[in-house]
Amino acid sequence: MKIFTLFLMLTITTPYLTAQKVDIDNYWVQISCVDFPQNYVPEKDRTFSIDLKGDGNFIGQDKSDQINIFGWSKVDEMATLDVIININGFILGKATSSNKTVETKDKSGKVTARNTYYKVSVTNSGNGNLRIYGPKNEYSNSAKANDSDKKDKKKDKAAVEEASNPFLKNVDTKNVGDELDDMASSKTMAYRYSLDNSYTYETSETNSASLAFREYNANSSNMLNSHENSYRNDYPKWVSAHLNKQYGYKPYKYNVKFKRLDSDKHPEFIMFDNATKALKAIFSKMRYNKSEKEVEEDLAPIINYFEGISSTYTKDDKHEKRLRGAAYYNLARIFQYLDKHDKVIEIGNAIIASEFDEDDGEIFIKESQELKRKLAFHQMKSRHIVPRNAFQEMDEEGEAEAASGK
């Protein structure tokens, strides 16, 4: 009778225990906002001019129009940044032939056949450079400051070695090109980038050197035109990339990790699942050039739900800890992309105090402290800008982060 009673109790309680099991999976959401540039320039001073010169086959107003800095206005004169681009043209490379011999062996390792294959290749090159004149006010953290110190020490050491070299005592080692660069603008040169790039064409491999050259001669002219067109189309993108890395508040699509409940028998499963799916849909509306306030309003019910989970499931049971930890994690991520970093730090401390996945709490605190410093440096309240022209009013999500993002 006792055994039967015990069996009956287990039969009744097992479904309840099973229903409380908590499995948590990662859930990825793409969120678009500003990627900070390296330099800060006051918003009222964010103007730039373009001076594109060089080979007429590669330059023109259409190329200048393709170059933009997010968060800045392009002007014809009195700009804060002078952007000077030299495109010197395209160089046809010299064709070279190469060959390789492939051996065929039998089971004993004896060579039974040798075949030689030939191909012809050529490397054509575009040549140019970018010079940026204007303010240089870089954000720095401890790691970057250390790197800068190392570079300065290397420069100082090189200067000392040059000064002590008796063979250079009466020699002017300043590059003539640098002097010409300095004359191009009344401002100090902040950055200089090479716009050189190489494009290679290879024939297919054949068993005849003459056939390889015949293929090369038939296609080399078309390939040169193709390489020139590629360079013509590519260099404005490279210029924009360099400019935006240093000064632009460009859009960037972050791949952000949230947590989902993967236990469909848990009483919270439906609501938790709906909440994670909804936050993905809502965050998909976020843009670098729109205020985060609309998204914040739409997220309010989801925030309330996750806050309710973290305050309702308070036991030390491992399953409740997992559920509570997932709710904390999602709240921290939501507030992080609403740029409410004091709230993120508060939740990070709560995660640490819960003694469950404390590393997550420490990471949230570290990330938000760094984001607070960057926002303060750039004198911004959030990672969003007010559009300054039609180009910046476009619905742009930006380059996507790799799938293994934070």
Coordinates of C-alpha atoms in Angstrom, one line a residue:
M1 CA 0.0 0.0 0.0
K2 CA 2.9 2.4 0.9
I3 CA 4.6 1.6 -2.4
F4 CA 1.4 2.3 -4.3
T5 CA 0.9 5.6 -2.5
L6 CA 4.5 6.7 -3.2
F7 CA 4.0 5.7 -6.9
L8 CA 0.8 7.8 -7.0
M9 CA 2.5 10.8 -5.5
L10 CA 5.3 10.6 -8.0
T11 CA 2.8 10.2 -10.9
I12 CA 1.0 13.4 -9.7
T13 CA 4.1 15.5 -9.1
T14 CA 6.3 14.5 -12.0
P15 CA 4.4 16.6 -14.7
Y16 CA 4.6 19.6 -12.4
L17 CA 8.4 19.1 -11.9
T18 CA 8.9 18.6 -15.6
A19 CA 6.9 21.7 -16.4
Q20 CA 9.3 23.8 -14.3
K21 CA 12.4 22.6 -16.2
V22 CA 14.2 25.6 -17.8
D23 CA 16.5 25.4 -20.8
I24 CA 17.8 28.6 -22.2
D25 CA 19.2 29.2 -25.8
N26 CA 20.8 32.2 -27.4
Y27 CA 18.6 34.3 -29.6
W28 CA 20.2 36.7 -32.1
V29 CA 18.8 40.1 -33.0
Q30 CA 20.2 42.7 -35.5
I31 CA 20.1 46.3 -34.2
S32 CA 21.2 49.3 -36.2
C33 CA 22.7 52.4 -34.6
V34 CA 25.8 54.7 -34.8
D35 CA 29.3 53.3 -34.9
F36 CA 31.5 55.9 -33.2
P37 CA 34.4 57.5 -35.2
Q38 CA 37.8 57.8 -33.8
N39 CA 37.8 61.6 -33.7
Y40 CA 35.4 64.1 -32.1
V41 CA 34.7 67.4 -33.9
P42 CA 31.9 69.7 -32.5
E43 CA 28.7 69.2 -34.3
K44 CA 28.6 72.8 -35.6
D45 CA 32.0 72.4 -37.2
R46 CA 31.3 69.2 -39.1
T47 CA 31.8 70.4 -42.7
F48 CA 34.2 69.0 -45.3
S49 CA 35.3 69.8 -48.8
I50 CA 36.5 67.4 -51.6
D51 CA 39.4 68.2 -54.0
L52 CA 39.6 65.3 -56.4
K53 CA 42.4 65.5 -59.0
G54 CA 44.6 63.4 -61.3
D55 CA 43.9 61.2 -64.3
G56 CA 40.8 62.5 -66.1
N57 CA 39.8 58.9 -66.9
F58 CA 39.2 58.2 -63.3
I59 CA 37.9 61.4 -61.7
G60 CA 34.8 63.5 -62.1
Q61 CA 31.9 65.1 -60.2
D62 CA 30.1 61.8 -60.1
K63 CA 33.0 60.3 -58.1
S64 CA 33.1 63.3 -55.7
D65 CA 29.4 62.9 -55.2
Q66 CA 29.9 59.3 -54.1
I67 CA 32.1 60.4 -51.2
N68 CA 30.3 61.3 -48.0
I69 CA 30.9 61.4 -44.2
F70 CA 27.9 60.4 -42.1
G71 CA 26.9 63.2 -39.7
W72 CA 28.8 65.8 -41.8
S73 CA 27.9 68.4 -44.5
K74 CA 29.8 68.8 -47.7
V75 CA 30.7 72.4 -48.6
D76 CA 32.7 74.1 -51.3
E77 CA 34.8 76.4 -49.1
M78 CA 35.6 77.2 -45.5
A79 CA 35.4 73.6 -44.5
T80 CA 36.7 72.1 -41.2
L81 CA 38.2 69.2 -43.1
D82 CA 39.9 69.5 -46.5
V83 CA 39.9 66.1 -48.2
I84 CA 42.4 65.9 -51.1
I85 CA 42.4 62.9 -53.4
N86 CA 45.0 62.2 -56.0
I87 CA 44.3 59.5 -58.6
N88 CA 47.4 59.1 -60.6
G89 CA 46.1 56.5 -63.1
F90 CA 46.5 52.9 -63.9
I91 CA 49.6 50.9 -64.8
L92 CA 49.6 47.9 -67.1
G93 CA 51.7 45.1 -65.6
K94 CA 54.1 42.8 -67.4
A95 CA 52.8 39.4 -68.3
T96 CA 54.7 36.5 -66.7
S97 CA 54.4 32.8 -67.4
S98 CA 54.7 30.0 -64.9
N99 CA 54.4 26.2 -65.0
K100 CA 54.1 23.3 -62.7
T101 CA 54.7 19.6 -63.2
V102 CA 52.3 17.0 -61.8
E103 CA 53.4 13.4 -61.3
T104 CA 51.2 10.4 -61.4
K105 CA 52.4 7.4 -59.3
D106 CA 51.3 3.8 -59.1
K107 CA 50.6 1.9 -55.9
S108 CA 54.3 1.2 -55.3
G109 CA 55.2 4.9 -55.6
K110 CA 56.8 4.6 -59.0
V111 CA 56.2 7.7 -61.3
T112 CA 54.2 6.5 -64.3
A113 CA 53.5 9.9 -65.9
R114 CA 54.6 13.6 -65.8
N115 CA 52.4 16.4 -67.1
T116 CA 53.5 20.0 -67.2
Y117 CA 50.8 22.8 -67.1
Y118 CA 51.3 26.4 -68.1
K119 CA 49.6 29.6 -67.3
V120 CA 50.2 33.4 -67.9
S121 CA 49.3 36.1 -65.4
V122 CA 49.5 39.8 -65.2
T123 CA 49.0 42.3 -62.3
N124 CA 47.6 45.7 -63.2
S125 CA 47.7 48.5 -60.6
G126 CA 45.8 51.6 -59.8
N127 CA 47.7 54.4 -58.0
G128 CA 46.5 57.1 -55.8
N129 CA 46.4 58.6 -52.3
L130 CA 44.1 60.4 -49.9
R131 CA 45.2 63.2 -47.6
I132 CA 42.9 64.6 -44.8
Y133 CA 43.7 68.1 -43.4
G134 CA 42.0 69.3 -40.3
P135 CA 41.6 68.6 -36.6
K136 CA 42.8 65.4 -35.0
N137 CA 41.1 64.7 -31.7
E138 CA 41.2 61.0 -31.1
Y139 CA 39.3 59.0 -28.5
S140 CA 41.7 56.9 -26.5
N141 CA 41.4 54.2 -23.9
S142 CA 44.3 52.7 -21.9
A143 CA 45.2 50.1 -24.6
K144 CA 45.3 52.6 -27.4
A145 CA 47.2 55.1 -25.2
N146 CA 49.9 52.4 -24.6
D147 CA 50.1 51.7 -28.4
S148 CA 50.5 55.5 -29.0
D149 CA 53.3 55.7 -26.5
K150 CA 55.1 52.8 -28.2
K151 CA 54.8 54.5 -31.6
D152 CA 56.1 57.8 -30.2
K153 CA 59.1 56.0 -28.6
K154 CA 59.9 54.3 -31.9
K155 CA 59.8 57.7 -33.7
D156 CA 62.0 59.2 -31.1
K157 CA 64.5 56.4 -31.3
A158 CA 64.6 56.7 -35.1
A159 CA 65.2 60.4 -34.9
V160 CA 68.1 59.9 -32.5
E161 CA 69.6 57.3 -34.8
E162 CA 69.3 59.6 -37.8
A163 CA 70.8 62.5 -35.9
S164 CA 73.8 60.5 -34.8
N165 CA 74.5 59.1 -38.3
P166 CA 77.6 60.9 -39.6
F167 CA 76.6 60.1 -43.3
L168 CA 73.3 62.0 -42.9
K169 CA 74.7 65.1 -41.1
N170 CA 74.3 67.4 -44.1
V171 CA 71.5 65.6 -45.8
D172 CA 67.9 66.8 -45.9
T173 CA 65.9 63.6 -45.3
K174 CA 62.4 65.2 -45.6
N175 CA 60.4 63.7 -48.4
V176 CA 59.7 66.2 -51.2
G177 CA 56.3 64.7 -51.6
D178 CA 55.5 65.5 -48.0
E179 CA 56.4 69.2 -48.6
L180 CA 54.0 69.3 -51.5
D181 CA 51.3 67.7 -49.4
D182 CA 51.8 70.3 -46.8
M183 CA 51.3 73.1 -49.4
A184 CA 47.9 71.6 -50.5
S185 CA 46.0 73.0 -47.6
S186 CA 46.5 75.7 -44.9
K187 CA 45.5 73.1 -42.3
T188 CA 47.7 70.5 -40.7
M189 CA 47.6 67.1 -42.3
A190 CA 45.8 64.7 -40.0
Y191 CA 45.9 61.5 -42.0
R192 CA 47.4 60.1 -45.2
Y193 CA 46.2 56.9 -46.9
S194 CA 47.4 55.0 -49.9
L195 CA 44.8 54.3 -52.6
D196 CA 47.0 51.9 -54.5
N197 CA 45.5 48.6 -55.4
S198 CA 46.4 45.7 -57.6
Y199 CA 44.3 43.4 -59.8
T200 CA 45.5 40.1 -61.2
Y201 CA 44.4 38.2 -64.2
E202 CA 45.5 34.6 -64.8
T203 CA 44.8 32.3 -67.7
S204 CA 43.6 28.8 -67.3
E205 CA 46.2 26.1 -67.0
T206 CA 47.0 24.3 -70.2
N207 CA 49.5 21.7 -71.3
S208 CA 51.0 24.2 -73.8
A209 CA 52.8 27.4 -73.2
S210 CA 51.8 28.8 -76.5
L211 CA 48.1 28.1 -75.8
A212 CA 48.4 29.9 -72.5
F213 CA 49.9 33.0 -74.2
R214 CA 47.2 32.8 -76.9
E215 CA 44.5 32.9 -74.2
Y216 CA 46.3 35.8 -72.5
N217 CA 46.5 37.8 -75.8
A218 CA 42.9 37.2 -76.5
N219 CA 41.7 38.4 -73.1
S220 CA 44.3 40.8 -71.7
S221 CA 42.7 44.0 -73.2
N222 CA 39.3 43.2 -71.8
M223 CA 40.7 42.3 -68.4
L224 CA 42.6 45.6 -68.3
N225 CA 39.4 47.5 -69.0
S226 CA 37.7 45.4 -66.3
H227 CA 40.5 46.2 -63.8
E228 CA 40.3 49.9 -64.6
N229 CA 36.6 49.9 -64.1
S230 CA 37.0 48.1 -60.8
Y231 CA 39.5 50.7 -59.6
R232 CA 37.3 53.5 -60.8
N233 CA 34.3 52.1 -58.9
D234 CA 36.3 51.1 -55.8
Y235 CA 38.4 54.1 -54.7
P236 CA 35.4 56.3 -53.8
K237 CA 34.3 53.6 -51.4
W238 CA 37.8 53.3 -49.9
V239 CA 37.9 57.1 -49.4
S240 CA 34.5 57.1 -47.7
A241 CA 35.6 54.2 -45.5
H242 CA 38.7 56.0 -44.3
L243 CA 36.8 59.3 -43.7
N244 CA 34.0 57.6 -41.8
K245 CA 36.4 55.5 -39.7
Q246 CA 38.1 58.7 -38.4
Y247 CA 35.2 61.2 -38.4
G248 CA 31.8 59.8 -39.5
Y249 CA 28.9 58.7 -37.4
K250 CA 28.1 55.9 -39.7
P251 CA 25.3 53.3 -39.3
Y252 CA 26.3 49.8 -38.2
K253 CA 24.2 46.8 -37.8
Y254 CA 25.2 44.9 -34.6
N255 CA 24.4 41.2 -34.2
V256 CA 23.2 41.2 -30.6
K257 CA 22.7 38.2 -28.4
F258 CA 19.5 37.8 -26.3
K259 CA 18.1 34.8 -24.4
R260 CA 15.1 32.7 -25.2
L261 CA 13.3 30.0 -23.2
D262 CA 13.5 26.6 -24.9
S263 CA 11.2 24.7 -22.5
D264 CA 7.8 24.6 -24.2
K265 CA 6.1 22.9 -21.2
H266 CA 7.1 25.7 -18.8
P267 CA 4.2 28.0 -17.9
E268 CA 6.2 31.1 -19.0
F269 CA 7.1 29.6 -22.4
I270 CA 4.5 31.3 -24.5
M271 CA 4.9 34.7 -23.0
F272 CA 8.7 34.5 -22.9
D273 CA 8.8 33.4 -26.5
N274 CA 6.4 36.1 -27.6
A275 CA 8.5 38.7 -25.8
T276 CA 11.8 37.7 -27.5
K277 CA 10.1 37.5 -30.9
A278 CA 8.5 40.9 -30.4
L279 CA 11.8 42.6 -29.3
K280 CA 13.4 41.4 -32.5
A281 CA 10.6 42.9 -34.6
I282 CA 10.7 46.2 -32.6
F283 CA 14.5 46.6 -32.7
S284 CA 14.4 46.0 -36.5
K285 CA 12.8 49.5 -36.8
M286 CA 15.8 51.1 -35.0
R287 CA 18.0 53.3 -37.3
Y288 CA 21.1 55.4 -36.6
N289 CA 19.3 58.6 -38.0
K290 CA 16.1 58.3 -35.9
S291 CA 15.5 58.8 -32.2
E292 CA 15.4 55.7 -30.1
K293 CA 12.4 57.0 -28.2
E294 CA 9.8 55.4 -30.5
V295 CA 11.5 52.0 -30.1
E296 CA 11.7 52.6 -26.3
E297 CA 8.0 53.1 -26.1
D298 CA 7.2 50.0 -28.0
L299 CA 9.6 48.0 -25.8
A300 CA 7.9 49.1 -22.6
P301 CA 5.6 46.1 -22.2
I302 CA 8.5 43.7 -22.9
I303 CA 10.6 45.5 -20.3
N304 CA 7.8 45.2 -17.8
Y305 CA 7.4 41.5 -18.5
F306 CA 11.1 40.7 -18.0
E307 CA 11.2 42.8 -14.8
G308 CA 8.3 40.8 -13.6
I309 CA 10.1 37.5 -14.3
S310 CA 13.2 38.7 -12.4
S311 CA 11.1 39.7 -9.3
T312 CA 8.7 36.6 -9.4
Y313 CA 11.2 33.8 -9.8
T314 CA 13.5 34.4 -6.8
K315 CA 14.2 30.9 -5.5
D316 CA 17.7 29.4 -5.4
D317 CA 16.5 26.4 -7.5
K318 CA 18.7 26.1 -10.6
H319 CA 15.8 26.3 -13.0
E320 CA 14.5 29.5 -11.5
K321 CA 18.0 30.9 -11.5
R322 CA 18.3 30.2 -15.2
L323 CA 15.0 31.9 -16.0
R324 CA 15.7 34.9 -13.8
G325 CA 19.2 35.1 -15.4
A326 CA 17.8 35.1 -18.9
A327 CA 15.4 37.9 -17.9
Y328 CA 18.2 39.9 -16.4
Y329 CA 20.3 39.3 -19.6
N330 CA 17.6 40.5 -21.9
L331 CA 16.9 43.6 -19.8
A332 CA 20.5 44.5 -19.8
R333 CA 20.8 44.1 -23.6
I334 CA 17.6 46.1 -24.1
F335 CA 18.8 49.0 -21.9
Q336 CA 22.2 48.9 -23.5
Y337 CA 20.8 49.6 -27.0
L338 CA 18.5 52.2 -25.6
D339 CA 21.7 53.8 -24.2
K340 CA 20.5 53.7 -20.6
H341 CA 23.9 52.6 -19.3
D342 CA 23.3 53.4 -15.6
K343 CA 20.4 50.9 -15.8
V344 CA 22.6 48.3 -17.5
I345 CA 25.3 48.7 -14.7
E346 CA 22.5 48.3 -12.1
I347 CA 21.4 45.1 -13.7
G348 CA 25.0 43.9 -14.1
N349 CA 25.4 44.3 -10.3
A350 CA 22.2 42.4 -9.7
I351 CA 23.4 39.5 -11.9
I352 CA 26.7 39.4 -9.9
A353 CA 24.7 39.4 -6.6
S354 CA 22.5 36.5 -7.9
E355 CA 25.7 34.4 -8.0
F356 CA 24.6 33.0 -11.4
D357 CA 26.5 33.7 -14.6
E358 CA 28.4 36.5 -12.7
D359 CA 30.7 36.9 -15.8
D360 CA 27.7 38.2 -17.8
G361 CA 27.2 40.9 -15.2
E362 CA 30.8 41.9 -15.2
I363 CA 30.8 42.1 -19.0
F364 CA 27.7 44.3 -19.1
I365 CA 29.2 46.7 -16.6
K366 CA 32.5 46.9 -18.6
E367 CA 30.7 47.4 -21.9
S368 CA 28.4 50.1 -20.6
Q369 CA 31.1 52.0 -18.8
E370 CA 33.0 52.1 -22.0
L371 CA 29.9 53.2 -24.0
K372 CA 29.3 55.9 -21.4
R373 CA 32.9 57.2 -21.9
K374 CA 32.4 57.2 -25.7
L375 CA 29.1 59.0 -25.5
A376 CA 30.6 61.6 -23.2
F377 CA 33.6 62.1 -25.5
H378 CA 31.4 62.6 -28.5
Q379 CA 28.9 64.7 -26.5
M380 CA 26.0 62.5 -27.4
K381 CA 23.1 61.2 -25.3
S382 CA 22.5 58.2 -27.6
R383 CA 24.0 56.4 -30.6
H384 CA 21.8 58.2 -33.0
I385 CA 22.2 61.4 -35.0
V386 CA 20.0 64.1 -36.6
P387 CA 20.3 63.9 -40.4
R388 CA 22.0 66.9 -42.0
N389 CA 21.1 66.3 -45.6
A390 CA 19.1 64.0 -48.0
F391 CA 21.9 61.4 -48.0
Q392 CA 21.7 61.0 -44.3
E393 CA 17.9 60.8 -44.3
M394 CA 18.0 57.6 -46.3
D395 CA 16.9 54.4 -44.6
E396 CA 20.3 52.9 -44.0
E397 CA 21.1 50.0 -41.6
G398 CA 24.8 49.9 -42.3
E399 CA 27.3 47.1 -42.6
A400 CA 26.4 44.0 -40.6
E401 CA 28.6 42.7 -37.8
A402 CA 29.8 39.1 -38.0
A403 CA 27.4 36.5 -36.7
S404 CA 29.5 35.9 -33.6
G405 CA 28.8 39.5 -32.3
K406 CA 28.3 40.5 -28.7

